[in-house]
PDB file of C-alpha atoms in Angstrom:
ATOM      1  CA  MET A 361     -70.728  43.404  18.773  1.00 90.00           C
ATOM      2  CA  GLN A 362     -72.118  45.867  15.196  1.00 93.00           C
ATOM      3  CA  VAL A 363     -75.169  46.101  13.044  1.00 93.00           C
ATOM      4  CA  ASP A 364     -75.663  47.070   9.874  1.00 93.00           C
ATOM      5  CA  PRO A 365     -78.635  49.852  10.536  1.00 92.00           C
ATOM      6  CA  ARG A 366     -80.961  48.898   7.856  1.00 95.00           C
ATOM      7  CA  GLY A 367     -81.518  45.327   9.805  1.00 95.00           C
ATOM      8  CA  PRO A 368     -83.316  46.869  12.539  1.00 95.00           C
ATOM      9  CA  ARG A 369     -85.026  49.008   9.925  1.00 96.00           C
ATOM     10  CA  PHE A 370     -86.379  46.713   7.821  1.00 97.00           C
ATOM     11  CA  GLY A 371     -87.465  43.876  11.282  1.00 97.00           C
ATOM     12  CA  ALA A 372     -89.123  47.648  12.457  1.00 97.00           C
ATOM     13  CA  SER A 373     -91.550  48.202   8.807  1.00 98.00           C
ATOM     14  CA  VAL A 374     -91.454  43.646   9.009  1.00 98.00           C
ATOM     15  CA  THR A 375     -93.030  45.246  12.853  1.00 98.00           C
ATOM     16  CA  THR A 376     -95.003  47.415  11.418  1.00 98.00           C
ATOM     17  CA  VAL A 377     -97.720  45.196   9.497  1.00 98.00           C
ATOM     18  CA  VAL A 378     -97.817  42.817  11.052  1.00 98.00           C
ATOM     19  CA  LEU A 379     -98.354  45.431  14.591  1.00 98.00           C
ATOM     20  CA  VAL A 380    -101.383  47.379  12.665  1.00 98.00           C
ATOM     21  CA  VAL A 381    -102.621  43.187  10.687  1.00 98.00           C
ATOM     22  CA  VAL A 382    -103.195  42.620  14.806  1.00 98.00           C
ATOM     23  CA  LEU A 383    -105.416  45.674  15.740  1.00 98.00           C
ATOM     24  CA  VAL A 384    -107.604  44.495  12.297  1.00 98.00           C
ATOM     25  CA  THR A 385    -108.066  41.374  13.406  1.00 97.00           C
ATOM     26  CA  GLY A 386    -107.298  41.596  16.841  1.00 96.00           C
ATOM     27  CA  SER A 387    -105.605  38.809  17.316  1.00 97.00           C
ATOM     28  CA  TRP A 388    -103.657  37.755  20.409  1.00 97.00           C
ATOM     29  CA  ALA A 389    -101.643  34.587  18.423  1.00 98.00           C
ATOM     30  CA  LEU A 390    -100.210  37.431  15.494  1.00 98.00           C
ATOM     31  CA  LEU A 391     -99.127  39.323  19.029  1.00 98.00           C
ATOM     32  CA  ALA A 392     -98.153  36.372  20.520  1.00 98.00           C
ATOM     33  CA  ALA A 393     -95.941  35.334  17.815  1.00 98.00           C
ATOM     34  CA  GLN A 394     -94.379  38.877  17.210  1.00 98.00           C
ATOM     35  CA  ALA A 395     -93.958  38.554  21.866  1.00 98.00           C
ATOM     36  CA  VAL A 396     -92.313  35.506  20.103  1.00 98.00           C
ATOM     37  CA  VAL A 397     -90.480  37.095  16.875  1.00 98.00           C
ATOM     38  CA  PHE A 398     -88.938  40.218  20.239  1.00 98.00           C
ATOM     39  CA  ALA A 399     -88.002  38.000  22.949  1.00 98.00           C
ATOM     40  CA  ILE A 400     -85.721  35.842  20.283  1.00 98.00           C
ATOM     41  CA  ALA A 401     -84.463  39.648  19.313  1.00 97.00           C
ATOM     42  CA  THR A 402     -83.265  40.872  23.043  1.00 97.00           C
ATOM     43  CA  SER A 403     -83.038  37.390  24.646  1.00 97.00           C
ATOM     44  CA  LEU A 404     -79.759  36.264  21.698  1.00 96.00           C
ATOM     45  CA  GLY A 405     -79.227  38.720  19.302  1.00 95.00           C
ATOM     46  CA  LEU A 406     -80.112  40.887  16.123  1.00 93.00           C
ATOM     47  CA  ARG A 407     -78.406  38.488  14.098  1.00 88.00           C
ATOM     48  CA  TYR A 408     -80.736  35.714  15.165  1.00 94.00           C
ATOM     49  CA  ALA A 409     -84.084  37.449  15.419  1.00 95.00           C
ATOM     50  CA  PRO A 410     -86.990  35.982  12.620  1.00 97.00           C
ATOM     51  CA  TYR A 411     -86.266  39.175  10.604  1.00 97.00           C
ATOM     52  CA  GLY A 412     -82.895  39.969  10.900  1.00 94.00           C
ATOM     53  CA  LEU A 413     -82.428  36.423   9.641  1.00 95.00           C
ATOM     54  CA  VAL A 414     -84.267  37.854   6.842  1.00 96.00           C
ATOM     55  CA  PHE A 415     -83.262  40.623   5.893  1.00 95.00           C
ATOM     56  CA  LYS A 416     -79.809  39.165   6.116  1.00 94.00           C
ATOM     57  CA  VAL A 417     -80.232  36.548   3.959  1.00 95.00           C
ATOM     58  CA  LEU A 418     -82.402  38.033   1.499  1.00 96.00           C
ATOM     59  CA  VAL A 419     -82.662  42.325   2.020  1.00 96.00           C
ATOM     60  CA  ARG A 420     -78.071  42.940   2.436  1.00 95.00           C
ATOM     61  CA  PRO A 421     -77.080  40.940  -0.275  1.00 95.00           C
ATOM     62  CA  ARG A 422     -78.923  43.159  -2.864  1.00 95.00           C
ATOM     63  CA  LEU A 423     -77.267  46.200  -1.126  1.00 95.00           C
ATOM     64  CA  ALA A 424     -74.645  47.958  -1.198  1.00 95.00           C
ATOM     65  CA  PRO A 425     -72.473  47.343   1.791  1.00 94.00           C
ATOM     66  CA  PRO A 426     -74.074  49.821   4.814  1.00 93.00           C
ATOM     67  CA  ARG A 427     -71.183  52.769   5.164  1.00 93.00           C
ATOM     68  CA  GLU A 428     -71.404  52.616   8.884  1.00 94.00           C
ATOM     69  CA  LEU A 429     -72.283  49.802  10.887  1.00 94.00           C
ATOM     70  CA  GLU A 430     -73.172  50.713  15.001  1.00 94.00           C
ATOM     71  CA  ASP A 431     -73.327  48.768  17.867  1.00 95.00           C
ATOM     72  CA  GLU A 432     -75.775  46.400  18.406  1.00 95.00           C
ATOM     73  CA  ALA A 433     -77.453  47.523  21.926  1.00 95.00           C
ATOM     74  CA  ALA A 434     -79.289  50.048  21.648  1.00 96.00           C
ATOM     75  CA  PRO A 435     -81.289  48.503  18.933  1.00 96.00           C
ATOM     76  CA  ARG A 436     -81.922  44.993  21.136  1.00 96.00           C
ATOM     77  CA  PHE A 437     -83.119  47.349  24.500  1.00 97.00           C
ATOM     78  CA  ALA A 438     -85.897  48.628  22.315  1.00 97.00           C
ATOM     79  CA  GLN A 439     -86.741  44.795  21.083  1.00 97.00           C
ATOM     80  CA  GLY A 440     -86.871  44.148  24.865  1.00 97.00           C
ATOM     81  CA  VAL A 441     -89.339  47.606  25.047  1.00 97.00           C
ATOM     82  CA  GLY A 442     -90.636  46.057  22.199  1.00 98.00           C
ATOM     83  CA  PHE A 443     -91.442  42.848  23.758  1.00 98.00           C
ATOM     84  CA  ALA A 444     -92.503  44.321  26.639  1.00 98.00           C
ATOM     85  CA  PHE A 445     -95.305  44.945  25.074  1.00 98.00           C
ATOM     86  CA  ALA A 446     -95.728  43.006  22.841  1.00 98.00           C
ATOM     87  CA  LEU A 447     -96.576  40.656  25.970  1.00 98.00           C
ATOM     88  CA  LEU A 448     -98.488  43.537  27.797  1.00 98.00           C
ATOM     89  CA  GLY A 449    -100.464  43.892  24.689  1.00 98.00           C
ATOM     90  CA  THR A 450    -101.291  39.527  24.480  1.00 98.00           C
ATOM     91  CA  VAL A 451    -102.625  38.887  28.359  1.00 98.00           C
ATOM     92  CA  GLY A 452    -105.195  42.224  27.267  1.00 98.00           C
ATOM     93  CA  TYR A 453    -106.177  40.718  23.624  1.00 97.00           C
ATOM     94  CA  ALA A 454    -106.380  37.233  25.698  1.00 96.00           C
ATOM     95  CA  THR A 455    -107.865  37.359  28.376  1.00 97.00           C
ATOM     96  CA  GLY A 456    -110.513  39.773  26.677  1.00 97.00           C
ATOM     97  CA  THR A 457    -109.458  42.757  28.292  1.00 97.00           C
ATOM     98  CA  THR A 458    -109.681  43.968  24.657  1.00 97.00           C
ATOM     99  CA  TRP A 459    -108.342  48.570  25.620  1.00 98.00           C
ATOM    100  CA  LEU A 460    -104.302  46.849  26.781  1.00 98.00           C
ATOM    101  CA  GLY A 461    -103.961  45.057  23.885  1.00 98.00           C
ATOM    102  CA  ILE A 462    -105.073  47.822  21.439  1.00 98.00           C
ATOM    103  CA  GLY A 463    -103.193  50.209  23.720  1.00 98.00           C
ATOM    104  CA  ALA A 464    -100.131  47.560  24.145  1.00 98.00           C
ATOM    105  CA  THR A 465     -99.453  47.349  20.456  1.00 98.00           C
ATOM    106  CA  ALA A 466    -100.658  50.625  19.327  1.00 98.00           C
ATOM    107  CA  LEU A 467     -97.865  52.217  21.552  1.00 98.00           C
ATOM    108  CA  ALA A 468     -96.019  49.659  19.913  1.00 98.00           C
ATOM    109  CA  LEU A 469     -96.379  50.032  16.404  1.00 98.00           C
ATOM    110  CA  ALA A 470     -96.864  53.496  16.784  1.00 98.00           C
ATOM    111  CA  ALA A 471     -92.512  53.047  17.859  1.00 97.00           C
ATOM    112  CA  ALA A 472     -92.668  49.943  15.041  1.00 98.00           C
ATOM    113  CA  PHE A 473     -93.589  53.051  12.457  1.00 98.00           C
ATOM    114  CA  LEU A 474     -91.093  55.743  13.384  1.00 98.00           C
ATOM    115  CA  ASN A 475     -88.227  53.962  12.909  1.00 97.00           C
ATOM    116  CA  ALA A 476     -89.981  52.745   9.445  1.00 97.00           C
ATOM    117  CA  ALA A 477     -90.411  55.572   7.887  1.00 97.00           C
ATOM    118  CA  PHE A 478     -88.035  58.000   9.393  1.00 97.00           C
ATOM    119  CA  GLY A 479     -84.881  55.801  10.764  1.00 94.00           C
ATOM    120  CA  PHE A 480     -86.065  57.149  14.491  1.00 96.00           C
ATOM    121  CA  CYS A 481     -86.312  54.659  17.291  1.00 95.00           C
ATOM    122  CA  LEU A 482     -87.258  55.357  20.098  1.00 95.00           C
ATOM    123  CA  GLY A 483     -86.326  52.772  22.225  1.00 94.00           C
ATOM    124  CA  CYS A 484     -82.589  53.249  21.073  1.00 94.00           C
ATOM    125  CA  GLU A 485     -83.086  57.003  22.437  1.00 95.00           C
ATOM    126  CA  MET A 486     -84.626  55.293  26.090  1.00 95.00           C
ATOM    127  CA  TYR A 487     -81.244  53.769  26.036  1.00 95.00           C
ATOM    128  CA  PRO A 488     -79.256  55.812  26.876  1.00 94.00           C
ATOM    129  CA  LEU A 489     -81.481  57.190  29.744  1.00 93.00           C
ATOM    130  CA  PHE A 490     -82.256  53.649  30.827  1.00 92.00           C
ATOM    131  CA  ARG A 491     -78.476  53.524  31.178  1.00 91.00           C
ATOM    132  CA  ARG A 492     -77.385  56.914  32.766  1.00 91.00           C
ATOM    133  CA  ILE A 493     -80.000  56.161  35.942  1.00 90.00           C
ATOM    134  CA  THR A 494     -78.745  52.051  36.243  1.00 87.00           C
ATOM    135  CA  ALA A 495     -75.581  53.617  36.801  1.00 87.00           C
ATOM    136  CA  LYS A 496     -76.454  55.797  39.064  1.00 84.00           C
ATOM    137  CA  VAL A 497     -78.643  53.648  40.611  1.00 83.00           C
ATOM    138  CA  ARG A 498     -75.934  51.041  41.081  1.00 81.00           C
ATOM    139  CA  SER A 499     -73.309  53.437  42.117  1.00 81.00           C
ATOM    140  CA  GLU A 500     -75.481  54.463  45.176  1.00 80.00           C
ATOM    141  CA  GLY A 501     -75.105  51.499  46.489  1.00 70.00           C
ATOM    142  CA  LYS A 502     -79.031  50.080  45.917  1.00 63.00           C
ATOM    143  CA  VAL A 503     -78.553  47.563  43.616  1.00 56.00           C
ATOM    144  CA  PRO A 504     -75.536  45.456  43.319  1.00 56.00           C
ATOM    145  CA  ALA A 505     -73.203  45.001  40.143  1.00 54.00           C
TER     146      ALA A 505
END
């Protein structure tokens, strides 16, 4: 599946705002909602994620066509990483382990901000490494394919 690379960057911008609000308010419910957004993007794909739908309906029609499309796999993996941090942060805030909530949210915020401000997708950069490691483990026969 190919996606307009401006869509994930738009989603990262919205995510940045949401995570800043979470850090300011300490709202585990808002962070849980963001975790759901990440989970949808990871499981169903970027085009069905809430921020992807907003981009598709409200933003993309106002833009020139993209110069090129990119494979969805790396940004989708990045959403999975975001989901893991948002879930961990939600558990931290909800159980009163505030340092865990703040730390996990801050790490997710740093990654979202890098993508939103500079177009650098940290999770996308991790994706090839993850693929190499899992391919190596499979080739060594430790994990069934």
